[in-house]
Amino acid sequence: MDDKRKDEIWILGATGKVGRALAGRLAAARIPGVVLVGRSTERLAAIADTLNGSVRTRQLAGVAEMLAAVPRERPLVVINLLGSYAETAIPLAKACMPDGHYVDLSIDINTLSGLVDLHGEARAANSTVIGGAGFGVLATEALVVRLCEGQPTPSRVQIDALSSYAPDDGVMGEALAITSVDVMSMGGRAYRDGILTPVPLGSNLRKHALPDGTAVKSAAVPSGELFAARQASKAPTIDFTSALAPTSPLIRPALPLLSRLLKSPTIRRTMITSLAASKTKRAPRPRPHSWGHAVVDWADGTRRESWLRADDAMDYTADVLTAVVRAFVDGTAPRGAFTPAAALGPGLATDAGATFIDG
Ligand SMILES: NC(=O)c1ccc[n+]([C@@H]2O[C@H](COP(=O)([O-])OP(=O)(O)OC[C@H]3O[C@@H](n4cnc5c(N)ncnc54)[C@H](OP(=O)(O)O)[C@@H]3O)[C@@H](O)[C@H]2O)c1
């Protein structure tokens, strides 16, 4: 077997919303070797046609075929946009070793921590693994890394991810539906005394007056942002809220019950199917900017606060992935397994077009 890596960048899930946006960016940046990987030859060809033939396509029937093809054909970079990260992330990251690199948009705490647990294996294999390389995770992690740099361990961290994006005509899709159902079924989480602890889903309701003069509410969800903030700060108490959490006073009281119901495989499947098919309509984004927010407290009473401003959160996610691919291609990514700002520093957030605003 030829053991040299091919200089190819495989986008798995290239026919999805993020995949299409990323393919356009990599083509515009003239990054060579991009291969769009998906289930449908026709849909792959339709995307490649819009990019003037600057990318290649590869039809593979499903996740199992993709998992078998990566170690056999040895692309340099695999970008996993398939979703279902609890099943796909770790096997695909391992399939890139040795000498290949892996990045995804995983956001659930167990998957993200499982990926980071591959650190020693990835280093020994001369590979880089980065989980959660989108608005979700980076928008808050970058702030915590900046605020804690050179400081003693803080006593408390509060982070908020306040995304705003313009929906398109279509359906939610299964990948996002699975992510949403997994978040709801886990129930809320926060760090207490350094331990990931259950809190009610939708608790910690926060009302933010944003630096651009608009306002948004957020509430607790169990998301990978918590894990990344714990890695970056080592703070014993960490809370995370998201603007994607249901904040309506009518729905919030029902969320703990919904979490319990979603533990049933039948209800989970029904909910995924119905959410995946739910129609989305093209509309302007609800607020002009997406915001990450962090407040860090130290035991001596010192408090530091900062904001990250991006535009459309989906566009920003594609920009973050583009910056990560550049780092892989340029050889500037460290070897090992990381969350995004732990790998490439908080500068990754600004390389992708965001601005820090210190409070
Ligand atoms: N962390 C963040 O900030 C962030 C931001 C945005 C999205 N996300 C996550 O990123 C993932 C992708 O998002 P998206 O909006 O691009 O999703 P999407 O539009 O639903 O696209 C999913 C892609 O994966 C493919 N796929 C799904 N299941 C597959 C299977 N079993 N076998 C082969 N291919 C399969 C789909 O192929 P077909 O076209 O053939 O169906 C499609 O190309 C989701 O999990 C989402 O939650 C995270």
mmCIF file of C-alpha atoms and ligand atoms in Angstrom:
data_model
loop_
_atom_site.group_PDB
_atom_site.id
_atom_site.type_symbol
_atom_site.label_atom_id
_atom_site.label_comp_id
_atom_site.label_asym_id
_atom_site.label_seq_id
_atom_site.Cartn_x
_atom_site.Cartn_y
_atom_site.Cartn_z
ATOM 1 C CA MET A 1 0.000 0.000 0.000
ATOM 2 C CA ASP A 2 1.209 3.529 -0.800
ATOM 3 C CA ASP A 3 1.572 5.030 2.689
ATOM 4 C CA LYS A 4 1.919 8.648 1.548
ATOM 5 C CA ARG A 5 -1.137 10.849 2.234
ATOM 6 C CA LYS A 6 -2.922 12.267 -0.805
ATOM 7 C CA ASP A 7 -3.091 16.071 -0.713
ATOM 8 C CA GLU A 8 -6.887 15.859 -0.670
ATOM 9 C CA ILE A 9 -9.412 17.643 1.523
ATOM 10 C CA TRP A 10 -12.576 15.587 1.853
ATOM 11 C CA ILE A 11 -15.801 17.316 2.850
ATOM 12 C CA LEU A 12 -18.104 14.563 4.178
ATOM 13 C CA GLY A 13 -21.679 15.859 4.047
ATOM 14 C CA ALA A 14 -20.812 18.287 1.260
ATOM 15 C CA THR A 15 -24.440 18.460 0.059
ATOM 16 C CA GLY A 16 -25.599 19.949 3.386
ATOM 17 C CA LYS A 17 -25.979 23.608 4.307
ATOM 18 C CA VAL A 18 -22.563 24.023 5.912
ATOM 19 C CA GLY A 19 -20.900 21.722 3.355
ATOM 20 C CA ARG A 20 -22.084 23.821 0.411
ATOM 21 C CA ALA A 21 -21.014 27.057 2.105
ATOM 22 C CA LEU A 22 -17.594 25.617 2.940
ATOM 23 C CA ALA A 23 -17.033 24.205 -0.561
ATOM 24 C CA GLY A 24 -17.664 27.684 -2.002
ATOM 25 C CA ARG A 25 -15.185 29.280 0.397
ATOM 26 C CA LEU A 26 -12.416 26.705 -0.212
ATOM 27 C CA ALA A 27 -12.896 27.074 -3.978
ATOM 28 C CA ALA A 28 -12.815 30.898 -3.719
ATOM 29 C CA ALA A 29 -9.620 30.672 -1.651
ATOM 30 C CA ARG A 30 -8.137 28.427 -4.396
ATOM 31 C CA ILE A 31 -7.259 25.725 -1.876
ATOM 32 C CA PRO A 32 -6.375 22.736 -4.073
ATOM 33 C CA GLY A 33 -7.442 19.110 -3.661
ATOM 34 C CA VAL A 34 -11.008 19.708 -2.429
ATOM 35 C CA VAL A 35 -13.241 16.634 -2.845
ATOM 36 C CA LEU A 36 -16.993 16.869 -2.171
ATOM 37 C CA VAL A 37 -18.131 13.552 -0.675
ATOM 38 C CA GLY A 38 -21.812 12.605 -0.470
ATOM 39 C CA ARG A 39 -24.509 10.044 -1.196
ATOM 40 C CA SER A 40 -25.979 11.536 -4.362
ATOM 41 C CA THR A 41 -23.926 11.838 -7.553
ATOM 42 C CA GLU A 42 -26.440 14.315 -9.017
ATOM 43 C CA ARG A 43 -26.484 16.647 -6.003
ATOM 44 C CA LEU A 44 -22.674 16.564 -5.733
ATOM 45 C CA ALA A 45 -22.363 17.405 -9.447
ATOM 46 C CA ALA A 46 -24.837 20.278 -9.109
ATOM 47 C CA ILE A 47 -22.665 21.864 -6.381
ATOM 48 C CA ALA A 48 -19.404 21.243 -8.258
ATOM 49 C CA ASP A 49 -20.939 22.877 -11.376
ATOM 50 C CA THR A 50 -21.522 26.111 -9.443
ATOM 51 C CA LEU A 51 -17.798 26.098 -8.539
ATOM 52 C CA ASN A 52 -16.608 25.930 -12.151
ATOM 53 C CA GLY A 53 -15.081 22.483 -11.827
ATOM 54 C CA SER A 54 -12.462 23.612 -9.277
ATOM 55 C CA VAL A 55 -13.443 20.777 -6.908
ATOM 56 C CA ARG A 56 -13.866 17.051 -7.471
ATOM 57 C CA THR A 57 -16.732 14.860 -6.281
ATOM 58 C CA ARG A 58 -16.884 11.380 -4.829
ATOM 59 C CA GLN A 59 -20.065 9.391 -4.306
ATOM 60 C CA LEU A 60 -20.075 7.042 -1.302
ATOM 61 C CA ALA A 61 -23.312 5.351 -0.233
ATOM 62 C CA GLY A 62 -23.272 6.163 3.493
ATOM 63 C CA VAL A 63 -21.312 6.588 6.703
ATOM 64 C CA ALA A 64 -19.957 2.998 6.658
ATOM 65 C CA GLU A 65 -18.576 3.446 3.138
ATOM 66 C CA MET A 66 -17.008 6.792 4.108
ATOM 67 C CA LEU A 67 -15.439 5.229 7.199
ATOM 68 C CA ALA A 68 -13.942 2.452 5.065
ATOM 69 C CA ALA A 69 -12.706 4.847 2.356
ATOM 70 C CA VAL A 70 -10.759 7.243 4.642
ATOM 71 C CA PRO A 71 -8.043 4.788 5.827
ATOM 72 C CA ARG A 72 -7.917 3.179 2.369
ATOM 73 C CA GLU A 73 -7.551 6.357 0.315
ATOM 74 C CA ARG A 74 -5.757 8.491 2.926
ATOM 75 C CA PRO A 75 -6.883 12.078 2.291
ATOM 76 C CA LEU A 76 -4.781 14.673 4.166
ATOM 77 C CA VAL A 77 -7.853 16.323 5.745
ATOM 78 C CA VAL A 78 -11.344 15.044 6.590
ATOM 79 C CA ILE A 79 -14.068 17.587 7.437
ATOM 80 C CA ASN A 80 -16.992 15.752 9.032
ATOM 81 C CA LEU A 81 -20.289 17.595 8.455
ATOM 82 C CA LEU A 82 -22.427 14.441 8.614
ATOM 83 C CA GLY A 83 -23.839 15.154 12.076
ATOM 84 C CA SER A 84 -24.702 12.128 14.270
ATOM 85 C CA TYR A 85 -21.392 12.958 15.911
ATOM 86 C CA ALA A 86 -21.900 10.549 18.799
ATOM 87 C CA GLU A 87 -21.462 7.751 16.239
ATOM 88 C CA THR A 88 -19.314 9.301 13.501
ATOM 89 C CA ALA A 89 -16.756 11.618 15.172
ATOM 90 C CA ILE A 90 -14.374 9.290 17.005
ATOM 91 C CA PRO A 91 -14.233 6.509 14.369
ATOM 92 C CA LEU A 92 -13.588 9.069 11.607
ATOM 93 C CA ALA A 93 -10.963 10.941 13.660
ATOM 94 C CA LYS A 94 -9.146 7.650 14.290
ATOM 95 C CA ALA A 95 -9.456 6.713 10.612
ATOM 96 C CA CYS A 96 -7.398 9.840 9.757
ATOM 97 C CA MET A 97 -4.416 8.598 11.797
ATOM 98 C CA PRO A 98 -1.526 8.457 11.124
ATOM 99 C CA ASP A 99 -0.534 11.710 9.379
ATOM 100 C CA GLY A 100 -4.055 12.882 8.442
ATOM 101 C CA HIS A 101 -6.126 15.613 10.092
ATOM 102 C CA TYR A 102 -9.753 15.739 11.201
ATOM 103 C CA VAL A 103 -12.200 18.559 11.998
ATOM 104 C CA ASP A 104 -15.925 18.611 12.800
ATOM 105 C CA LEU A 105 -18.792 20.666 14.252
ATOM 106 C CA SER A 106 -19.591 18.341 17.141
ATOM 107 C CA ILE A 107 -21.201 20.148 20.012
ATOM 108 C CA ASP A 108 -22.313 17.483 22.473
ATOM 109 C CA ILE A 109 -20.189 17.302 25.596
ATOM 110 C CA ASN A 110 -19.474 13.560 25.475
ATOM 111 C CA THR A 111 -18.341 13.612 21.847
ATOM 112 C CA LEU A 112 -16.165 16.672 22.305
ATOM 113 C CA SER A 113 -14.499 15.284 25.431
ATOM 114 C CA GLY A 114 -14.106 11.897 23.690
ATOM 115 C CA LEU A 115 -12.330 13.600 20.785
ATOM 116 C CA VAL A 116 -10.006 15.539 23.116
ATOM 117 C CA ASP A 117 -9.240 12.241 24.912
ATOM 118 C CA LEU A 118 -7.582 11.144 21.639
ATOM 119 C CA HIS A 119 -4.826 13.730 22.298
ATOM 120 C CA GLY A 120 -1.976 11.286 23.038
ATOM 121 C CA GLU A 121 -2.955 8.966 20.199
ATOM 122 C CA ALA A 122 -3.212 11.848 17.716
ATOM 123 C CA ARG A 123 0.155 13.327 18.747
ATOM 124 C CA ALA A 124 1.879 9.975 18.423
ATOM 125 C CA ALA A 125 0.255 9.559 14.986
ATOM 126 C CA ASN A 126 1.377 13.020 13.751
ATOM 127 C CA SER A 127 -2.291 13.981 13.324
ATOM 128 C CA THR A 128 -4.438 16.928 14.397
ATOM 129 C CA VAL A 129 -8.023 16.431 15.572
ATOM 130 C CA ILE A 130 -10.255 19.488 16.190
ATOM 131 C CA GLY A 131 -13.837 19.078 17.432
ATOM 132 C CA GLY A 132 -16.483 21.811 17.547
ATOM 133 C CA ALA A 133 -14.909 24.172 14.986
ATOM 134 C CA GLY A 134 -17.946 26.412 14.432
ATOM 135 C CA PHE A 135 -19.715 29.388 16.005
ATOM 136 C CA GLY A 136 -20.911 26.965 18.679
ATOM 137 C CA VAL A 137 -17.847 26.320 20.925
ATOM 138 C CA LEU A 138 -15.386 28.813 19.358
ATOM 139 C CA ALA A 139 -17.487 31.952 20.014
ATOM 140 C CA THR A 140 -17.292 31.403 23.778
ATOM 141 C CA GLU A 141 -14.069 29.371 24.070
ATOM 142 C CA ALA A 142 -12.001 32.106 22.388
ATOM 143 C CA LEU A 143 -13.264 34.641 24.963
ATOM 144 C CA VAL A 144 -12.494 32.406 27.941
ATOM 145 C CA VAL A 145 -8.975 31.676 26.630
ATOM 146 C CA ARG A 146 -8.327 35.428 26.234
ATOM 147 C CA LEU A 147 -9.782 36.423 29.610
ATOM 148 C CA CYS A 148 -7.913 33.687 31.527
ATOM 149 C CA GLU A 149 -4.544 33.990 29.736
ATOM 150 C CA GLY A 150 -1.782 34.521 32.344
ATOM 151 C CA GLN A 151 -4.319 34.703 35.210
ATOM 152 C CA PRO A 152 -4.791 32.413 38.221
ATOM 153 C CA THR A 153 -7.677 29.927 38.124
ATOM 154 C CA PRO A 154 -10.981 31.851 38.273
ATOM 155 C CA SER A 155 -13.766 30.954 40.687
ATOM 156 C CA ARG A 156 -16.633 31.222 38.194
ATOM 157 C CA VAL A 157 -17.249 31.502 34.443
ATOM 158 C CA GLN A 158 -20.545 32.429 32.749
ATOM 159 C CA ILE A 159 -20.647 32.015 28.958
ATOM 160 C CA ASP A 160 -23.459 32.726 26.491
ATOM 161 C CA ALA A 161 -23.724 31.843 22.778
ATOM 162 C CA LEU A 162 -26.183 34.201 21.099
ATOM 163 C CA SER A 163 -26.314 33.190 17.466
ATOM 164 C CA SER A 164 -28.342 34.887 14.751
ATOM 165 C CA TYR A 165 -28.661 33.404 11.274
ATOM 166 C CA ALA A 166 -30.866 33.724 8.236
ATOM 167 C CA PRO A 167 -32.879 30.556 7.551
ATOM 168 C CA ASP A 168 -33.282 29.421 3.950
ATOM 169 C CA ASP A 169 -36.249 27.782 2.209
ATOM 170 C CA GLY A 170 -36.087 24.054 2.934
ATOM 171 C CA VAL A 171 -36.304 21.704 5.903
ATOM 172 C CA MET A 172 -34.342 21.552 9.124
ATOM 173 C CA GLY A 173 -32.619 18.305 7.998
ATOM 174 C CA GLU A 174 -31.733 15.194 9.971
ATOM 175 C CA ALA A 175 -28.224 16.270 11.078
ATOM 176 C CA LEU A 176 -29.460 19.361 12.931
ATOM 177 C CA ALA A 177 -32.569 17.524 14.173
ATOM 178 C CA ILE A 178 -30.389 14.843 15.822
ATOM 179 C CA THR A 179 -28.187 17.520 17.433
ATOM 180 C CA SER A 180 -31.267 19.341 18.800
ATOM 181 C CA VAL A 181 -32.938 16.178 20.142
ATOM 182 C CA ASP A 182 -29.699 14.973 21.773
ATOM 183 C CA VAL A 183 -29.343 18.345 23.531
ATOM 184 C CA MET A 184 -32.963 18.278 24.736
ATOM 185 C CA SER A 185 -32.800 14.678 25.941
ATOM 186 C CA MET A 186 -29.613 15.181 27.952
ATOM 187 C CA GLY A 187 -31.236 17.837 30.170
ATOM 188 C CA GLY A 188 -29.279 20.891 31.379
ATOM 189 C CA ARG A 189 -25.690 20.742 32.644
ATOM 190 C CA ALA A 190 -23.313 23.082 34.470
ATOM 191 C CA TYR A 191 -20.010 22.633 36.316
ATOM 192 C CA ARG A 192 -20.297 22.657 40.111
ATOM 193 C CA ASP A 193 -17.128 22.016 42.145
ATOM 194 C CA GLY A 194 -15.472 21.016 38.870
ATOM 195 C CA ILE A 195 -18.022 18.266 38.184
ATOM 196 C CA LEU A 196 -20.505 18.280 35.309
ATOM 197 C CA THR A 197 -23.808 18.419 37.178
ATOM 198 C CA PRO A 198 -27.460 18.226 36.013
ATOM 199 C CA VAL A 199 -29.437 21.497 36.086
ATOM 200 C CA PRO A 200 -32.944 21.957 34.654
ATOM 201 C CA LEU A 201 -32.955 22.418 30.863
ATOM 202 C CA GLY A 202 -33.959 26.020 30.134
ATOM 203 C CA SER A 203 -32.999 27.295 33.617
ATOM 204 C CA ASN A 204 -30.707 30.323 34.198
ATOM 205 C CA LEU A 205 -32.888 32.532 31.952
ATOM 206 C CA ARG A 206 -30.792 35.554 30.946
ATOM 207 C CA LYS A 207 -31.813 38.768 29.169
ATOM 208 C CA HIS A 208 -28.942 40.380 27.298
ATOM 209 C CA ALA A 209 -28.661 44.013 26.241
ATOM 210 C CA LEU A 210 -26.244 43.493 23.342
ATOM 211 C CA PRO A 211 -23.464 45.959 22.500
ATOM 212 C CA ASP A 212 -25.205 46.793 19.169
ATOM 213 C CA GLY A 213 -28.346 47.997 20.984
ATOM 214 C CA THR A 214 -30.478 44.900 20.311
ATOM 215 C CA ALA A 215 -31.614 42.396 22.940
ATOM 216 C CA VAL A 216 -31.960 38.612 23.209
ATOM 217 C CA LYS A 217 -32.789 35.981 25.817
ATOM 218 C CA SER A 218 -30.868 32.773 26.501
ATOM 219 C CA ALA A 219 -31.142 29.784 28.827
ATOM 220 C CA ALA A 220 -29.195 26.718 29.963
ATOM 221 C CA VAL A 221 -28.495 23.866 27.538
ATOM 222 C CA PRO A 222 -25.970 21.011 27.883
ATOM 223 C CA SER A 223 -23.480 21.866 25.199
ATOM 224 C CA GLY A 224 -19.790 21.426 24.354
ATOM 225 C CA GLU A 225 -19.145 25.092 25.139
ATOM 226 C CA LEU A 226 -19.154 24.050 28.814
ATOM 227 C CA PHE A 227 -16.422 21.466 28.261
ATOM 228 C CA ALA A 228 -14.251 23.888 26.237
ATOM 229 C CA ALA A 229 -14.629 26.611 28.910
ATOM 230 C CA ARG A 230 -13.648 24.148 31.637
ATOM 231 C CA GLN A 231 -10.539 23.107 29.654
ATOM 232 C CA ALA A 232 -9.602 26.767 29.114
ATOM 233 C CA SER A 233 -10.272 28.085 32.651
ATOM 234 C CA LYS A 234 -10.243 25.131 35.093
ATOM 235 C CA ALA A 235 -12.940 27.153 36.951
ATOM 236 C CA PRO A 236 -14.960 25.008 39.396
ATOM 237 C CA THR A 237 -18.248 26.760 38.552
ATOM 238 C CA ILE A 238 -19.239 27.234 34.914
ATOM 239 C CA ASP A 239 -22.649 28.074 33.449
ATOM 240 C CA PHE A 240 -23.572 28.189 29.777
ATOM 241 C CA THR A 241 -26.671 29.558 28.091
ATOM 242 C CA SER A 242 -27.709 29.630 24.449
ATOM 243 C CA ALA A 243 -30.125 31.823 22.506
ATOM 244 C CA LEU A 244 -31.208 28.580 20.768
ATOM 245 C CA ALA A 245 -32.687 27.271 24.045
ATOM 246 C CA PRO A 246 -36.456 27.670 24.317
ATOM 247 C CA THR A 247 -37.006 30.796 26.444
ATOM 248 C CA SER A 248 -40.785 31.177 26.142
ATOM 249 C CA PRO A 249 -42.520 31.083 29.558
ATOM 250 C CA LEU A 250 -45.043 28.635 28.058
ATOM 251 C CA ILE A 251 -42.451 26.075 26.911
ATOM 252 C CA ARG A 252 -39.719 26.281 29.584
ATOM 253 C CA PRO A 253 -41.715 24.539 32.346
ATOM 254 C CA ALA A 254 -42.315 21.552 30.015
ATOM 255 C CA LEU A 255 -38.634 21.052 29.113
ATOM 256 C CA PRO A 256 -37.601 18.755 32.010
ATOM 257 C CA LEU A 257 -40.520 16.441 31.138
ATOM 258 C CA LEU A 258 -39.563 16.548 27.440
ATOM 259 C CA SER A 259 -35.968 15.576 28.378
ATOM 260 C CA ARG A 260 -37.295 12.509 30.192
ATOM 261 C CA LEU A 261 -39.668 11.527 27.366
ATOM 262 C CA LEU A 262 -36.871 11.739 24.785
ATOM 263 C CA LYS A 263 -34.980 8.940 26.582
ATOM 264 C CA SER A 264 -37.487 6.538 24.939
ATOM 265 C CA PRO A 265 -35.973 5.394 21.593
ATOM 266 C CA THR A 266 -39.412 5.487 19.915
ATOM 267 C CA ILE A 267 -40.198 9.050 21.029
ATOM 268 C CA ARG A 268 -36.639 10.123 20.137
ATOM 269 C CA ARG A 269 -36.959 8.713 16.597
ATOM 270 C CA THR A 270 -40.421 10.267 16.109
ATOM 271 C CA MET A 271 -39.176 13.655 17.294
ATOM 272 C CA ILE A 272 -36.085 13.504 15.009
ATOM 273 C CA THR A 273 -38.232 12.578 12.006
ATOM 274 C CA SER A 274 -40.730 15.347 12.617
ATOM 275 C CA LEU A 275 -38.099 18.022 13.374
ATOM 276 C CA ALA A 276 -35.975 16.978 10.352
ATOM 277 C CA ALA A 277 -38.998 17.441 8.069
ATOM 278 C CA SER A 278 -40.070 20.742 9.628
ATOM 279 C CA LYS A 279 -40.073 23.452 6.989
ATOM 280 C CA THR A 280 -37.813 26.495 7.179
ATOM 281 C CA LYS A 281 -38.574 29.682 5.257
ATOM 282 C CA ARG A 282 -36.093 32.136 3.845
ATOM 283 C CA ALA A 283 -36.019 35.152 6.195
ATOM 284 C CA PRO A 284 -33.580 37.810 7.299
ATOM 285 C CA ARG A 285 -31.588 36.966 10.400
ATOM 286 C CA PRO A 286 -33.377 38.092 13.576
ATOM 287 C CA ARG A 287 -30.554 40.304 14.832
ATOM 288 C CA PRO A 288 -27.723 42.011 12.933
ATOM 289 C CA HIS A 289 -24.974 40.100 14.732
ATOM 290 C CA SER A 290 -24.195 36.838 16.468
ATOM 291 C CA TRP A 291 -22.520 37.265 19.839
ATOM 292 C CA GLY A 292 -20.366 35.196 22.146
ATOM 293 C CA HIS A 293 -20.223 36.512 25.714
ATOM 294 C CA ALA A 294 -18.083 35.598 28.732
ATOM 295 C CA VAL A 295 -17.898 36.895 32.299
ATOM 296 C CA VAL A 296 -15.050 35.545 34.446
ATOM 297 C CA ASP A 297 -14.856 36.077 38.231
ATOM 298 C CA TRP A 298 -11.877 35.551 40.518
ATOM 299 C CA ALA A 299 -11.999 34.894 44.269
ATOM 300 C CA ASP A 300 -10.466 38.341 45.018
ATOM 301 C CA GLY A 301 -13.514 40.051 43.463
ATOM 302 C CA THR A 302 -11.892 40.782 40.082
ATOM 303 C CA ARG A 303 -14.358 40.442 37.193
ATOM 304 C CA ARG A 304 -13.518 40.512 33.461
ATOM 305 C CA GLU A 305 -16.108 40.511 30.691
ATOM 306 C CA SER A 306 -15.794 40.306 26.916
ATOM 307 C CA TRP A 307 -17.911 39.908 23.780
ATOM 308 C CA LEU A 308 -17.218 38.323 20.402
ATOM 309 C CA ARG A 309 -19.156 39.826 17.496
ATOM 310 C CA ALA A 310 -19.716 37.870 14.291
ATOM 311 C CA ASP A 311 -22.334 38.267 11.560
ATOM 312 C CA ASP A 312 -24.512 35.327 10.424
ATOM 313 C CA ALA A 313 -23.592 32.353 12.667
ATOM 314 C CA MET A 314 -23.849 29.793 9.821
ATOM 315 C CA ASP A 315 -21.617 31.891 7.545
ATOM 316 C CA TYR A 316 -19.210 32.350 10.432
ATOM 317 C CA THR A 317 -19.126 28.572 11.014
ATOM 318 C CA ALA A 318 -18.075 28.044 7.382
ATOM 319 C CA ASP A 319 -15.429 30.790 7.817
ATOM 320 C CA VAL A 320 -14.041 29.077 10.942
ATOM 321 C CA LEU A 321 -13.791 25.744 9.099
ATOM 322 C CA THR A 322 -12.025 27.507 6.211
ATOM 323 C CA ALA A 323 -9.464 28.993 8.638
ATOM 324 C CA VAL A 324 -8.902 25.546 10.213
ATOM 325 C CA VAL A 325 -8.379 23.934 6.788
ATOM 326 C CA ARG A 326 -5.836 26.666 5.971
ATOM 327 C CA ALA A 327 -3.954 25.852 9.188
ATOM 328 C CA PHE A 328 -3.923 22.146 8.234
ATOM 329 C CA VAL A 329 -2.703 22.882 4.713
ATOM 330 C CA ASP A 330 -0.084 25.425 5.879
ATOM 331 C CA GLY A 331 1.145 22.966 8.534
ATOM 332 C CA THR A 332 0.581 25.433 11.418
ATOM 333 C CA ALA A 333 -1.822 23.274 13.465
ATOM 334 C CA PRO A 334 -0.202 21.536 16.463
ATOM 335 C CA ARG A 335 -0.383 17.756 16.654
ATOM 336 C CA GLY A 336 -2.902 16.280 19.106
ATOM 337 C CA ALA A 337 -6.654 16.521 19.768
ATOM 338 C CA PHE A 338 -8.230 19.811 20.778
ATOM 339 C CA THR A 339 -11.176 22.162 20.927
ATOM 340 C CA PRO A 340 -10.695 24.958 18.337
ATOM 341 C CA ALA A 341 -9.148 27.808 20.374
ATOM 342 C CA ALA A 342 -7.019 25.324 22.342
ATOM 343 C CA ALA A 343 -5.534 24.204 18.997
ATOM 344 C CA LEU A 344 -5.115 27.478 17.153
ATOM 345 C CA GLY A 345 -5.543 30.170 19.840
ATOM 346 C CA PRO A 346 -8.254 32.808 20.128
ATOM 347 C CA GLY A 347 -6.833 34.385 16.954
ATOM 348 C CA LEU A 348 -8.731 31.677 15.042
ATOM 349 C CA ALA A 349 -11.931 33.565 15.922
ATOM 350 C CA THR A 350 -10.642 36.823 14.404
ATOM 351 C CA ASP A 351 -9.010 35.050 11.428
ATOM 352 C CA ALA A 352 -12.557 33.848 10.655
ATOM 353 C CA GLY A 353 -13.852 37.434 10.738
ATOM 354 C CA ALA A 354 -15.085 38.020 14.320
ATOM 355 C CA THR A 355 -14.215 41.022 16.512
ATOM 356 C CA PHE A 356 -13.520 41.020 20.260
ATOM 357 C CA ILE A 357 -15.128 43.797 22.316
ATOM 358 C CA ASP A 358 -13.910 43.953 25.905
ATOM 359 C CA GLY A 359 -16.477 45.080 28.467
HETATM 360 N N1 LIG B 1 -21.019 23.814 16.052
HETATM 361 C C1 LIG B 1 -21.641 24.689 15.263
HETATM 362 O O1 LIG B 1 -21.472 25.888 15.389
HETATM 363 C C2 LIG B 1 -22.535 24.186 14.171
HETATM 364 C C3 LIG B 1 -23.040 25.077 13.229
HETATM 365 C C4 LIG B 1 -23.807 24.586 12.184
HETATM 366 C C5 LIG B 1 -24.068 23.223 12.107
HETATM 367 N N2 LIG B 1 -23.599 22.380 13.059
HETATM 368 C C6 LIG B 1 -23.807 20.916 12.952
HETATM 369 O O2 LIG B 1 -23.114 20.480 11.789
HETATM 370 C C7 LIG B 1 -23.796 19.402 11.177
HETATM 371 C C8 LIG B 1 -24.074 19.744 9.686
HETATM 372 O O3 LIG B 1 -24.978 20.839 9.623
HETATM 373 P P1 LIG B 1 -25.783 21.183 8.292
HETATM 374 O O4 LIG B 1 -26.676 22.312 8.643
HETATM 375 O O5 LIG B 1 -24.845 21.321 7.140
HETATM 376 O O6 LIG B 1 -26.662 19.832 8.113
HETATM 377 P P2 LIG B 1 -27.449 19.334 6.820
HETATM 378 O O7 LIG B 1 -27.779 20.471 5.912
HETATM 379 O O8 LIG B 1 -28.561 18.469 7.308
HETATM 380 O O9 LIG B 1 -26.366 18.405 6.063
HETATM 381 C C9 LIG B 1 -25.975 17.142 6.551
HETATM 382 C C10 LIG B 1 -25.076 16.474 5.507
HETATM 383 O O10 LIG B 1 -24.690 15.186 5.996
HETATM 384 C C11 LIG B 1 -25.110 14.183 5.059
HETATM 385 N N3 LIG B 1 -25.566 13.005 5.784
HETATM 386 C C12 LIG B 1 -26.412 12.996 6.850
HETATM 387 N N4 LIG B 1 -26.598 11.719 7.253
HETATM 388 C C13 LIG B 1 -25.868 10.939 6.424
HETATM 389 C C14 LIG B 1 -25.657 9.537 6.320
HETATM 390 N N5 LIG B 1 -26.228 8.674 7.173
HETATM 391 N N6 LIG B 1 -24.835 9.072 5.350
HETATM 392 C C15 LIG B 1 -24.242 9.936 4.496
HETATM 393 N N7 LIG B 1 -24.418 11.271 4.531
HETATM 394 C C16 LIG B 1 -25.223 11.761 5.485
HETATM 395 C C17 LIG B 1 -26.251 14.816 4.260
HETATM 396 O O11 LIG B 1 -26.312 14.151 3.013
HETATM 397 P P3 LIG B 1 -27.625 14.160 2.077
HETATM 398 O O12 LIG B 1 -27.623 15.507 1.378
HETATM 399 O O13 LIG B 1 -27.384 13.008 1.164
HETATM 400 O O14 LIG B 1 -28.811 13.985 2.995
HETATM 401 C C18 LIG B 1 -25.752 16.253 4.162
HETATM 402 O O15 LIG B 1 -24.763 16.356 3.160
HETATM 403 C C19 LIG B 1 -25.081 19.208 12.003
HETATM 404 O O16 LIG B 1 -24.834 18.166 12.936
HETATM 405 C C20 LIG B 1 -25.257 20.521 12.751
HETATM 406 O O17 LIG B 1 -25.926 20.344 13.982
HETATM 407 C C21 LIG B 1 -22.834 22.828 14.089
#
